[in-house]
Coordinates of N, CA and C in Angstrom, one line a residue:
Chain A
X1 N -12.9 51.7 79.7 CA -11.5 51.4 79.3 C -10.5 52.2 80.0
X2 N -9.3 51.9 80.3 CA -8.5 52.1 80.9 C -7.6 53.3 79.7
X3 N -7.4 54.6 80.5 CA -7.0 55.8 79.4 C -6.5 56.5 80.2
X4 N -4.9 57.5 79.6 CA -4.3 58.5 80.2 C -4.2 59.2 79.1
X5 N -4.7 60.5 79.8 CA -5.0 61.3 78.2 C -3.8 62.7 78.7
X6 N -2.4 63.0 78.2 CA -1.4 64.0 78.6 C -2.1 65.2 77.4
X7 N -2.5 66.1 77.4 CA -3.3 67.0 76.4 C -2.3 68.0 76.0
X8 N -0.8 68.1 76.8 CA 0.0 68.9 76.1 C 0.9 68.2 75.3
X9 N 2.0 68.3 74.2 CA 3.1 67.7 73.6 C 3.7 68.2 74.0
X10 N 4.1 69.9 74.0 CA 5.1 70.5 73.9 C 4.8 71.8 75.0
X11 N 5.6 71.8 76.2 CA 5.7 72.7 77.5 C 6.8 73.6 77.5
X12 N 6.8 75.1 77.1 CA 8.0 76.1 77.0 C 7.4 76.7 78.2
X13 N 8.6 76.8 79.0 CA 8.5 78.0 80.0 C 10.0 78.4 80.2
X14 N 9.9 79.8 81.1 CA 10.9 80.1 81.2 C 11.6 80.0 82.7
X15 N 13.0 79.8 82.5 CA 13.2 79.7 84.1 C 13.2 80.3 85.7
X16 N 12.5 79.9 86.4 CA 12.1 80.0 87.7 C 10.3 81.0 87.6
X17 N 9.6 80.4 86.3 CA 8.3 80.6 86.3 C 7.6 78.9 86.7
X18 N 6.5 79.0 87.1 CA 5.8 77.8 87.3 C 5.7 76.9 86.7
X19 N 5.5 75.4 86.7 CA 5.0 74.4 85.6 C 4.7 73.7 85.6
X20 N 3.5 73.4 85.0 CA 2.3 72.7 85.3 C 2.0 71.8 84.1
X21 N 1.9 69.9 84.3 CA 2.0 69.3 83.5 C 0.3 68.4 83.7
X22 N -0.5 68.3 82.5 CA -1.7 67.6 82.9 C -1.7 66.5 82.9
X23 N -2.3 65.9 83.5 CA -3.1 64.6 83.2 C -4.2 64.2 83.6
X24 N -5.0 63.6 82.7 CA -6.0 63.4 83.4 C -6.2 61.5 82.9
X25 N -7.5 60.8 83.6 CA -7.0 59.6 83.5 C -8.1 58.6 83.5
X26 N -8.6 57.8 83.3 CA -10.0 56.6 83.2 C -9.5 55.4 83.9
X27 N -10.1 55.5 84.4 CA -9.9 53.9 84.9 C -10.9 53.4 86.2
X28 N -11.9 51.6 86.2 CA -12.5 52.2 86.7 C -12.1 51.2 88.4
X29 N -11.5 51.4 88.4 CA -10.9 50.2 89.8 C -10.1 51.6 90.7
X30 N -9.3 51.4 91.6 CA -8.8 52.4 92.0 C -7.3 52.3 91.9
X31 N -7.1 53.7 91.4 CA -5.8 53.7 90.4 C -4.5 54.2 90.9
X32 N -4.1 53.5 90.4 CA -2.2 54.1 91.0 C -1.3 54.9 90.1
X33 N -1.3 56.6 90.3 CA -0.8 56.6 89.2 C 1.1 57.7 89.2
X34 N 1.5 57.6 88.5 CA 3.0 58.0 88.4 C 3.1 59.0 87.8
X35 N 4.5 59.6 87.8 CA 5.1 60.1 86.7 C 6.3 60.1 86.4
X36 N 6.7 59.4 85.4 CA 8.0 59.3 84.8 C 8.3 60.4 84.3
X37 N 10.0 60.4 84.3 CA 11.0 61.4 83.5 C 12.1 61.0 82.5
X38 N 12.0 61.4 81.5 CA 13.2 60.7 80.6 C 14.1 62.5 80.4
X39 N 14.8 62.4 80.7 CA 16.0 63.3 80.4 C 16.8 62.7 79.6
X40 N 17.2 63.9 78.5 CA 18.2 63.5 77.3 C 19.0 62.8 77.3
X41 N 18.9 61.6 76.4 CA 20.4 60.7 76.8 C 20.2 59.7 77.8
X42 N 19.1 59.6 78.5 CA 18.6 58.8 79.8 C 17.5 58.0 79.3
X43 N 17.8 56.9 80.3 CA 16.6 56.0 80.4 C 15.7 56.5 81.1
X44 N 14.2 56.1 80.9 CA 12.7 56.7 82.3 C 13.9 56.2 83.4
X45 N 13.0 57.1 84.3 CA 12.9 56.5 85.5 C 11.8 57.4 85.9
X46 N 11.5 56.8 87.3 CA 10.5 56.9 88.0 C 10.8 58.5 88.6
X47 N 9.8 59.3 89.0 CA 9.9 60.6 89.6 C 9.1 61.0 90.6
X48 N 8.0 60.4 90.8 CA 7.1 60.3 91.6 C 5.7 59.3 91.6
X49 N 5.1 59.0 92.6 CA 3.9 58.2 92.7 C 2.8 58.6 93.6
X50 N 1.9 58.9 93.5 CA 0.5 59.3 93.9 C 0.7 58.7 95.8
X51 N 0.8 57.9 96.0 CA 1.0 56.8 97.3 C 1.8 57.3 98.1
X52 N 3.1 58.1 97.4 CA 4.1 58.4 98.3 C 3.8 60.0 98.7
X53 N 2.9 60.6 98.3 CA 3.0 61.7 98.4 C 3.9 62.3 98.7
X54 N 4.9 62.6 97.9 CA 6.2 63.1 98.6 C 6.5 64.4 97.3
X55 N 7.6 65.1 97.5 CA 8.1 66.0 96.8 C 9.1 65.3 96.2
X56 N 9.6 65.8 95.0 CA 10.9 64.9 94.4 C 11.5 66.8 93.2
X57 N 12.6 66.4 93.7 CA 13.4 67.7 92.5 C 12.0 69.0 92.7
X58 N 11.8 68.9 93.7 CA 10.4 69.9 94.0 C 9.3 70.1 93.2
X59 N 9.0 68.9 92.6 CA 7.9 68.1 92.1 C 6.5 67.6 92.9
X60 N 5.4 68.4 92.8 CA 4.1 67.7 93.8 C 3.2 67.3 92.5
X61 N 2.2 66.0 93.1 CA 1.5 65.9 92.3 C 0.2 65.5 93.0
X62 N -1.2 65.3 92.8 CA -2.1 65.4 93.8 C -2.9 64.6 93.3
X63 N -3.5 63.9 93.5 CA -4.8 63.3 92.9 C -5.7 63.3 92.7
X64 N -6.6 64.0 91.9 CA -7.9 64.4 92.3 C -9.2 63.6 91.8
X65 N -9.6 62.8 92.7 CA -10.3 61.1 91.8 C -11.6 62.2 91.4
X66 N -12.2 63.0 92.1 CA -13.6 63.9 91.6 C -13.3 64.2 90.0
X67 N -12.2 64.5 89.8 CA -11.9 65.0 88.3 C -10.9 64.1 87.7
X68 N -10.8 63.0 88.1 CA -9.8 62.2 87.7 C -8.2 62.5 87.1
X69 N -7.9 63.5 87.6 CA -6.6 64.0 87.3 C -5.4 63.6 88.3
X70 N -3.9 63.8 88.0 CA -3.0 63.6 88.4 C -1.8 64.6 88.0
X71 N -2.4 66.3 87.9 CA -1.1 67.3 87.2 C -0.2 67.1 88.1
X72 N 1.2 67.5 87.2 CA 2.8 67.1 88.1 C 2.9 69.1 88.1
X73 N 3.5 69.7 89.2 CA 3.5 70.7 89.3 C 5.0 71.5 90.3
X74 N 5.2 72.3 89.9 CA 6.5 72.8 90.0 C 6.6 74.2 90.0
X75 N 6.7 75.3 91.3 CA 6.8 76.3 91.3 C 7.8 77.5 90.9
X76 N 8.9 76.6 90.9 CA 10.3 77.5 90.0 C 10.8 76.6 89.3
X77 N 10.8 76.5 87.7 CA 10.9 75.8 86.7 C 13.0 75.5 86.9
X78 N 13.6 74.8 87.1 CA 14.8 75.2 86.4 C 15.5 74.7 85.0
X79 N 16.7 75.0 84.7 CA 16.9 74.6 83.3 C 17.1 72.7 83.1
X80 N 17.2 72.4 84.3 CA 17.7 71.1 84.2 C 16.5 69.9 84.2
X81 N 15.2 71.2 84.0 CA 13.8 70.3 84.2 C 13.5 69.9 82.8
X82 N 14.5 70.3 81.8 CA 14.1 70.2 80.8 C 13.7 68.7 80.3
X83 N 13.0 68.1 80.0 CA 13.1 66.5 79.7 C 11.2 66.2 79.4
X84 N 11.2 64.9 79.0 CA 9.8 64.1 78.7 C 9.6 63.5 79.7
X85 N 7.6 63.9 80.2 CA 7.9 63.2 81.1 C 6.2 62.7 80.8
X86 N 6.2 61.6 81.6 CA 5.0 60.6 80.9 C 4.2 60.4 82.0
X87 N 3.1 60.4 82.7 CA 2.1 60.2 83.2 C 1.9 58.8 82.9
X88 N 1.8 58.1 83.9 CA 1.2 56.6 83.7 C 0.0 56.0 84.9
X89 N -0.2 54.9 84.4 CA -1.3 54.2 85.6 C -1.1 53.1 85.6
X90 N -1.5 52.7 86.8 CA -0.8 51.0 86.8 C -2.0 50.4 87.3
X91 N -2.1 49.1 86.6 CA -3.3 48.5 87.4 C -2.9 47.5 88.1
X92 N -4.0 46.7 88.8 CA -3.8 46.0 90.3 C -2.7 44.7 89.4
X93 N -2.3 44.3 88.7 CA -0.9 43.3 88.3 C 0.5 44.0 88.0
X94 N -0.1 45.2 88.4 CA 1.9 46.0 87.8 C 1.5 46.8 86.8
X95 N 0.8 46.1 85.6 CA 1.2 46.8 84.3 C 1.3 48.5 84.2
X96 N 1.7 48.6 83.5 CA 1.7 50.3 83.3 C 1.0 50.8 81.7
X97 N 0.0 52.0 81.8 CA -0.7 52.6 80.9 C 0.1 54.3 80.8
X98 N 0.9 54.0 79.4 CA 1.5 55.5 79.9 C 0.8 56.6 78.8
X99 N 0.6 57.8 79.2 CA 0.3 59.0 78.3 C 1.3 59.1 77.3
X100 N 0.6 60.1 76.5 CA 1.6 60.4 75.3 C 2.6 61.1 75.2
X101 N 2.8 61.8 76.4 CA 3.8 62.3 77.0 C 4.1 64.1 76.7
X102 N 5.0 64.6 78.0 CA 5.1 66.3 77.6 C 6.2 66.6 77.4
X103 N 6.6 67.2 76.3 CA 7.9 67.8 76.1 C 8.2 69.1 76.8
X104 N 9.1 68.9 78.1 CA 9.5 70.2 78.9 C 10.8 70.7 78.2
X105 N 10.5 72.2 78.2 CA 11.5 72.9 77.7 C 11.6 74.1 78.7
X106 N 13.2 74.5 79.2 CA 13.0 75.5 79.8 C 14.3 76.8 80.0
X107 N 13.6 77.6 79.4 CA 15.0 78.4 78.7 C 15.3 79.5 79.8
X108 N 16.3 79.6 79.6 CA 16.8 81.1 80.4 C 16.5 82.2 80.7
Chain B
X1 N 26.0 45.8 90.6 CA 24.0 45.8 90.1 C 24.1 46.4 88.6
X2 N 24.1 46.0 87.7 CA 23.9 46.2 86.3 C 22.0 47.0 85.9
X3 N 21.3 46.3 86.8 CA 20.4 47.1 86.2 C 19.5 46.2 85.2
X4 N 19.1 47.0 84.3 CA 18.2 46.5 83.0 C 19.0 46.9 82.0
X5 N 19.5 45.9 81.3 CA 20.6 46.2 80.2 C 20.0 45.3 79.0
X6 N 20.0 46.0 78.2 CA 19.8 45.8 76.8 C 20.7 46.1 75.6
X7 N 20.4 44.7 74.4 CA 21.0 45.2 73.3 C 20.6 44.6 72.4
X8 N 21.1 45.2 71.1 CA 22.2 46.2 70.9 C 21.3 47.6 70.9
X9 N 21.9 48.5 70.8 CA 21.8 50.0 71.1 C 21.1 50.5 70.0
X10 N 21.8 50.2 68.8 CA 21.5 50.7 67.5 C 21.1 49.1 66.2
X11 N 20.1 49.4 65.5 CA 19.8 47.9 65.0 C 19.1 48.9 63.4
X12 N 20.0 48.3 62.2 CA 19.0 48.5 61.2 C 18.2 47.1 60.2
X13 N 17.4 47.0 60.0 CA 16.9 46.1 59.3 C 16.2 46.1 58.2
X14 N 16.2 45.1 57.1 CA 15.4 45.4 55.9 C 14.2 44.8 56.5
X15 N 13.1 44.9 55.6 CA 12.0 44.3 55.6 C 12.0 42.8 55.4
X16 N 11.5 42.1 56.3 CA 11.2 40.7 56.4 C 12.1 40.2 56.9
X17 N 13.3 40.6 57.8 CA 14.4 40.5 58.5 C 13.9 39.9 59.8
X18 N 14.1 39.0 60.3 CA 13.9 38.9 62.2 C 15.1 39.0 62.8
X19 N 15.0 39.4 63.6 CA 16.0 39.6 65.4 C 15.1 39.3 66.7
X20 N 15.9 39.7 66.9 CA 16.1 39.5 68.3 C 16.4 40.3 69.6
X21 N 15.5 40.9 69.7 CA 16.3 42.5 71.5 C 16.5 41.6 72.1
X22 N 17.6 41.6 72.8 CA 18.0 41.2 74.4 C 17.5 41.9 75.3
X23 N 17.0 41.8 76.2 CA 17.0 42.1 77.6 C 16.8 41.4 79.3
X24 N 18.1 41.9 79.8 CA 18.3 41.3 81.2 C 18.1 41.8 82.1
X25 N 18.1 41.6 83.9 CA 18.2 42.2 84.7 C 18.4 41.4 85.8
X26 N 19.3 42.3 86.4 CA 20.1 41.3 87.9 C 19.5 41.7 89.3
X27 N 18.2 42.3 89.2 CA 17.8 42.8 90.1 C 16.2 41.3 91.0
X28 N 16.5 40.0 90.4 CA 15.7 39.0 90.4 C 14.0 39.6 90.4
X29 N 13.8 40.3 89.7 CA 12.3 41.1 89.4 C 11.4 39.8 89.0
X30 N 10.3 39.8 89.4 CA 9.0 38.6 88.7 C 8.7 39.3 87.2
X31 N 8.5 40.3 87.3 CA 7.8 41.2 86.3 C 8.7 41.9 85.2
X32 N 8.5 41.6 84.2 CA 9.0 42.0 83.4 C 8.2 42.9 81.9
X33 N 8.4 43.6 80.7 CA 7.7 44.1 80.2 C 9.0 44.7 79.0
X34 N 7.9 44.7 77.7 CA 8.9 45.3 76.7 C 7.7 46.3 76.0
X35 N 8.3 47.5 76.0 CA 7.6 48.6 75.4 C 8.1 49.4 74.0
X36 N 7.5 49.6 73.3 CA 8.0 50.4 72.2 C 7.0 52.2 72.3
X37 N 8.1 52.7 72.0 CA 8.2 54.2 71.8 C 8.2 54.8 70.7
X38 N 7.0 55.5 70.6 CA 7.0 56.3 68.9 C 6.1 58.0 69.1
X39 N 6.7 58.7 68.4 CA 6.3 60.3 68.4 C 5.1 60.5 68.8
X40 N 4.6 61.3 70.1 CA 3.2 61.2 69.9 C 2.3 59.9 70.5
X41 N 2.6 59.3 70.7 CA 1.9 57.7 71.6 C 2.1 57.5 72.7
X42 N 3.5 58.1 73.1 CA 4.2 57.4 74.6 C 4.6 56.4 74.3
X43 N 4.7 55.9 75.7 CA 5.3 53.8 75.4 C 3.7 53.0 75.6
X44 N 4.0 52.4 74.7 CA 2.9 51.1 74.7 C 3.4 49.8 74.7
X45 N 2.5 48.8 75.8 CA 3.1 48.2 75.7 C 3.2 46.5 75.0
X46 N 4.3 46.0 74.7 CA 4.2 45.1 73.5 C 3.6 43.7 74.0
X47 N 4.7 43.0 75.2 CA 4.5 41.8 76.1 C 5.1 42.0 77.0
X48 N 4.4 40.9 77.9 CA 4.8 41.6 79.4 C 5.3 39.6 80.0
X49 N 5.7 39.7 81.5 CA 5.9 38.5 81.8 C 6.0 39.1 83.6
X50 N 4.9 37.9 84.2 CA 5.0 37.7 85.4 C 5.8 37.0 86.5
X51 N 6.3 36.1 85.6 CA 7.2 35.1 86.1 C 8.0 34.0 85.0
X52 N 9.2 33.5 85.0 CA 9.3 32.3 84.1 C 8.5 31.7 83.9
X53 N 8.6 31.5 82.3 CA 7.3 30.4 81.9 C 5.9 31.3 81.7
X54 N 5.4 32.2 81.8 CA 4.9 32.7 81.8 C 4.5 34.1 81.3
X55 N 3.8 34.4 80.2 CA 3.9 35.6 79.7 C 2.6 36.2 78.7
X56 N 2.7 37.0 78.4 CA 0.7 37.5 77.9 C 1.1 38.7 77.2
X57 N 0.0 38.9 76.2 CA 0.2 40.3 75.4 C 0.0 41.6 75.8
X58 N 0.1 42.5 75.4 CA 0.1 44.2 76.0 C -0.9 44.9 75.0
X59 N -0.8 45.7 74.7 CA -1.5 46.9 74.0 C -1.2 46.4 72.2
X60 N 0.0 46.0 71.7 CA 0.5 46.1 70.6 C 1.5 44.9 70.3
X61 N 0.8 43.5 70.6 CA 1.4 42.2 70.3 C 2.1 41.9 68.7
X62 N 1.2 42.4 67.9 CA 1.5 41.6 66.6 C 2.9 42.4 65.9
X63 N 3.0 40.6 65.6 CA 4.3 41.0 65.1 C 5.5 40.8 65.6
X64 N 5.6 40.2 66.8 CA 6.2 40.6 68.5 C 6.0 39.2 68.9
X65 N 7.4 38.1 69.3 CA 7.1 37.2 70.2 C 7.8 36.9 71.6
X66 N 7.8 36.7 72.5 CA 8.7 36.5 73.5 C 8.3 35.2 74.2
X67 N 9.2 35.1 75.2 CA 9.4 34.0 76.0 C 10.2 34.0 77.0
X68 N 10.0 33.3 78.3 CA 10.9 33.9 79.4 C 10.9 32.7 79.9
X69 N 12.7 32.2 79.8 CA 12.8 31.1 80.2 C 13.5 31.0 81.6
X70 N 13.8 32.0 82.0 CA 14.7 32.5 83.1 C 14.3 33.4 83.9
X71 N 14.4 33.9 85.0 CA 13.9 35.4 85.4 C 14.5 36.1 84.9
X72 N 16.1 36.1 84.8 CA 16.8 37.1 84.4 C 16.4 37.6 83.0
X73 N 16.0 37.0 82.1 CA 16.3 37.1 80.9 C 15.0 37.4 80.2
X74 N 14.6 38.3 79.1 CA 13.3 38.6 78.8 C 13.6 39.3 77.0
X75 N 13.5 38.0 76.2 CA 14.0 38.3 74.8 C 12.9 38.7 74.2
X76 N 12.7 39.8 72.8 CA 12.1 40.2 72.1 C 12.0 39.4 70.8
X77 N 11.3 39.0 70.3 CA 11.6 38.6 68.6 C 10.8 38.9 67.8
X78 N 11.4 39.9 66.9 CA 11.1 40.2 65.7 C 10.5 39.3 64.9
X79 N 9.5 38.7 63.9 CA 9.3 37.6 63.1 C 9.9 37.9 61.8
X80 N 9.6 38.8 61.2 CA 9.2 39.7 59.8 C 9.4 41.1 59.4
X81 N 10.6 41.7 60.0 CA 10.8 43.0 60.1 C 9.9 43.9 59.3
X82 N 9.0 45.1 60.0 CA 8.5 45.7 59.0 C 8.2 47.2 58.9
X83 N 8.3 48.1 58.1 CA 8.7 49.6 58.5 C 7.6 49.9 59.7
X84 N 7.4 49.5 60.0 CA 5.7 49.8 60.9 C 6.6 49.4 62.0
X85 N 7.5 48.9 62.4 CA 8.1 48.5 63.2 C 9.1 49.4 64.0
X86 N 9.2 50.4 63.0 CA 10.3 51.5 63.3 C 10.1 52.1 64.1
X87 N 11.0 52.0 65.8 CA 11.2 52.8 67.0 C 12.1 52.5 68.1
X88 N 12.1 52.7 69.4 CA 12.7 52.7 70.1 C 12.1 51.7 71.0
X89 N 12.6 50.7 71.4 CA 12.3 49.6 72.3 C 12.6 49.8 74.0
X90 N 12.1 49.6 74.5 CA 12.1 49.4 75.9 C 11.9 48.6 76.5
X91 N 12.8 47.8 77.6 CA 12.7 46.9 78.5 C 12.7 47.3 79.8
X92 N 11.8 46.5 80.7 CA 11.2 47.1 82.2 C 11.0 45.6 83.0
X93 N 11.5 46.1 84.2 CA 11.2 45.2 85.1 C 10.8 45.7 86.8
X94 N 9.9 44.8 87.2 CA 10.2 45.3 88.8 C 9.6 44.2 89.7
X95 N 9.0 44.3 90.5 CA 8.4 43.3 91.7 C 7.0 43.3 90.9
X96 N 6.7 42.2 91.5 CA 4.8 41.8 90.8 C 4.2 41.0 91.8
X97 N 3.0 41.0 92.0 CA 2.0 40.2 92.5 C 1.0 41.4 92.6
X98 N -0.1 40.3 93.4 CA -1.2 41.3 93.7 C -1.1 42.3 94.4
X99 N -1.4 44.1 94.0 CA -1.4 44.8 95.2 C -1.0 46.2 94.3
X100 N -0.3 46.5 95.5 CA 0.8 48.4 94.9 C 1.1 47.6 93.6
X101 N 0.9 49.1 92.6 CA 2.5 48.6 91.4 C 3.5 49.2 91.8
X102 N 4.5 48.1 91.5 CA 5.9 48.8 91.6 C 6.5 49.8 90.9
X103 N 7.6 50.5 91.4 CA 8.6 51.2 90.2 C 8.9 50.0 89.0
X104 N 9.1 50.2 88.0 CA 9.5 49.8 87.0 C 10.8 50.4 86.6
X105 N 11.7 49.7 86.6 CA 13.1 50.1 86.1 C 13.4 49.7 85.0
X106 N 13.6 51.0 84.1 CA 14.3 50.6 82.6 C 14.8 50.7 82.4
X107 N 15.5 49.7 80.7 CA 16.7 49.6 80.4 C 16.7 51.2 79.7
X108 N 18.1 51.2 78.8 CA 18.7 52.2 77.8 C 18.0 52.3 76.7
X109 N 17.2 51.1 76.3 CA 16.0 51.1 75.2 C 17.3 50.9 73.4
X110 N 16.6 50.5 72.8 CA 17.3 49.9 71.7 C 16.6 50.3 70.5
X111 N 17.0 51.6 69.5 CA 16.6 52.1 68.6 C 16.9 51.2 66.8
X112 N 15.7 50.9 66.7 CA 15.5 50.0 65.4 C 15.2 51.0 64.4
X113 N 15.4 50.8 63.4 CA 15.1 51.1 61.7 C 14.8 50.2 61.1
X114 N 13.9 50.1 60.5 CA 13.0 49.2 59.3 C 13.2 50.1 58.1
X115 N 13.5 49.1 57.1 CA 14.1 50.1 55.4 C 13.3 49.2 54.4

């Protein structure tokens, strides 16, 4: 069965320490997977995707199919990272499977 | 470009009450999708739609009907309002067919109360 398991709720760090968000993920076709950001007062939107390998708001994320994970990771936290952000998977029609999501908090 | 717009924003209901979510989008997307949001779960999702005319259940149907008679347009209905019902709705749309998934772009999401 198709599963995104986010193991933290609640993520306090402080700012410009590291941050590191898990996920890990089931699925058994080959998977596409994201991570969404909802900032206060905002709709998701998209933040990054496994495919693009790219950096975003200095955001990397890696895939590692041996351990089936996808952590979103970030070397100097800042305050404006504060927000939920959701791990998802999408399978081969679009759909999206999203985790339960991490509450980033990141104080001064 | 409006986006994925939804409404109304704020919605209270008694029990055994039906409505109705709106949601549109001007961006001519195949794919469409309504999610609900509650503490602890993330978004799950309710019904989805690949094209007009066309549409299938998600993770958490009951209770929940849609229909998509338009691309643009991808309505929610309520049957029976019921506190179990109580959360924040989300509407999503993006490109579909076989292959990559796309970005999904969502709406503002529409927060319900059941009483």
């Amino acid at each position: 069965a198709q599963r995104v398991t986010q193991p933290e709720k609640l993520l306090s760090v402080f700012k410009g320490a590291p941050v590191e968000l898990k996920c890990n993920y089931s699925y058994s076709g080959s998977p596409e997977l994201f991570w969404y950001v909802q900032y206060s007062r905002q709709r998701l939107q998209l933040l990054l995707r496994h495919i693009s390998r790219e950096s975003i708001k200095g955001f990397t994320a890696d895939l590692n199919k041996g351990e089936t994970s996808f952590h979103l990771k970030k070397p100097f936290a800042q305050e404006e990272d504060s927000a939920m952000y959701y791990c998802a998977l999408g399978d081969s029609w679009g759909k999206l499977q999203f985790g339960a999501g991490t509450q980033v908090v990141v104080t001064p | 470009n409006a986006g994925v717009t939804q409404t109304p924003k704020f919605q209270v209901l008694k029990t055994g009450q039906s409505m109705t979510l709106q949601c549109a989008q001007d961006m001519n997307h195949e794919y469409m999708s309504w999610y609900r949001q509650d503490p602890g779960m993330g978004l799950r999702l309710i019904h989805y739609s690949v094209g007009a005319g066309i549409t299938d259940q998600g993770e958490v149907p009951n209770g929940y009907n849609v229909s998509r008679s338009t691309t643009e347009d991808f309505p929610l209905r309520l049957l029976s309002a019921a506190p179990s019902q109580t959360s924040v709705y989300f509407c999503a749309s993006s490109y579909s067919g076989q292959g990559p998934t796309y970005e999904q772009y969502f709406g503002p999401g529409t927060r319900l109360t059941v009483t």
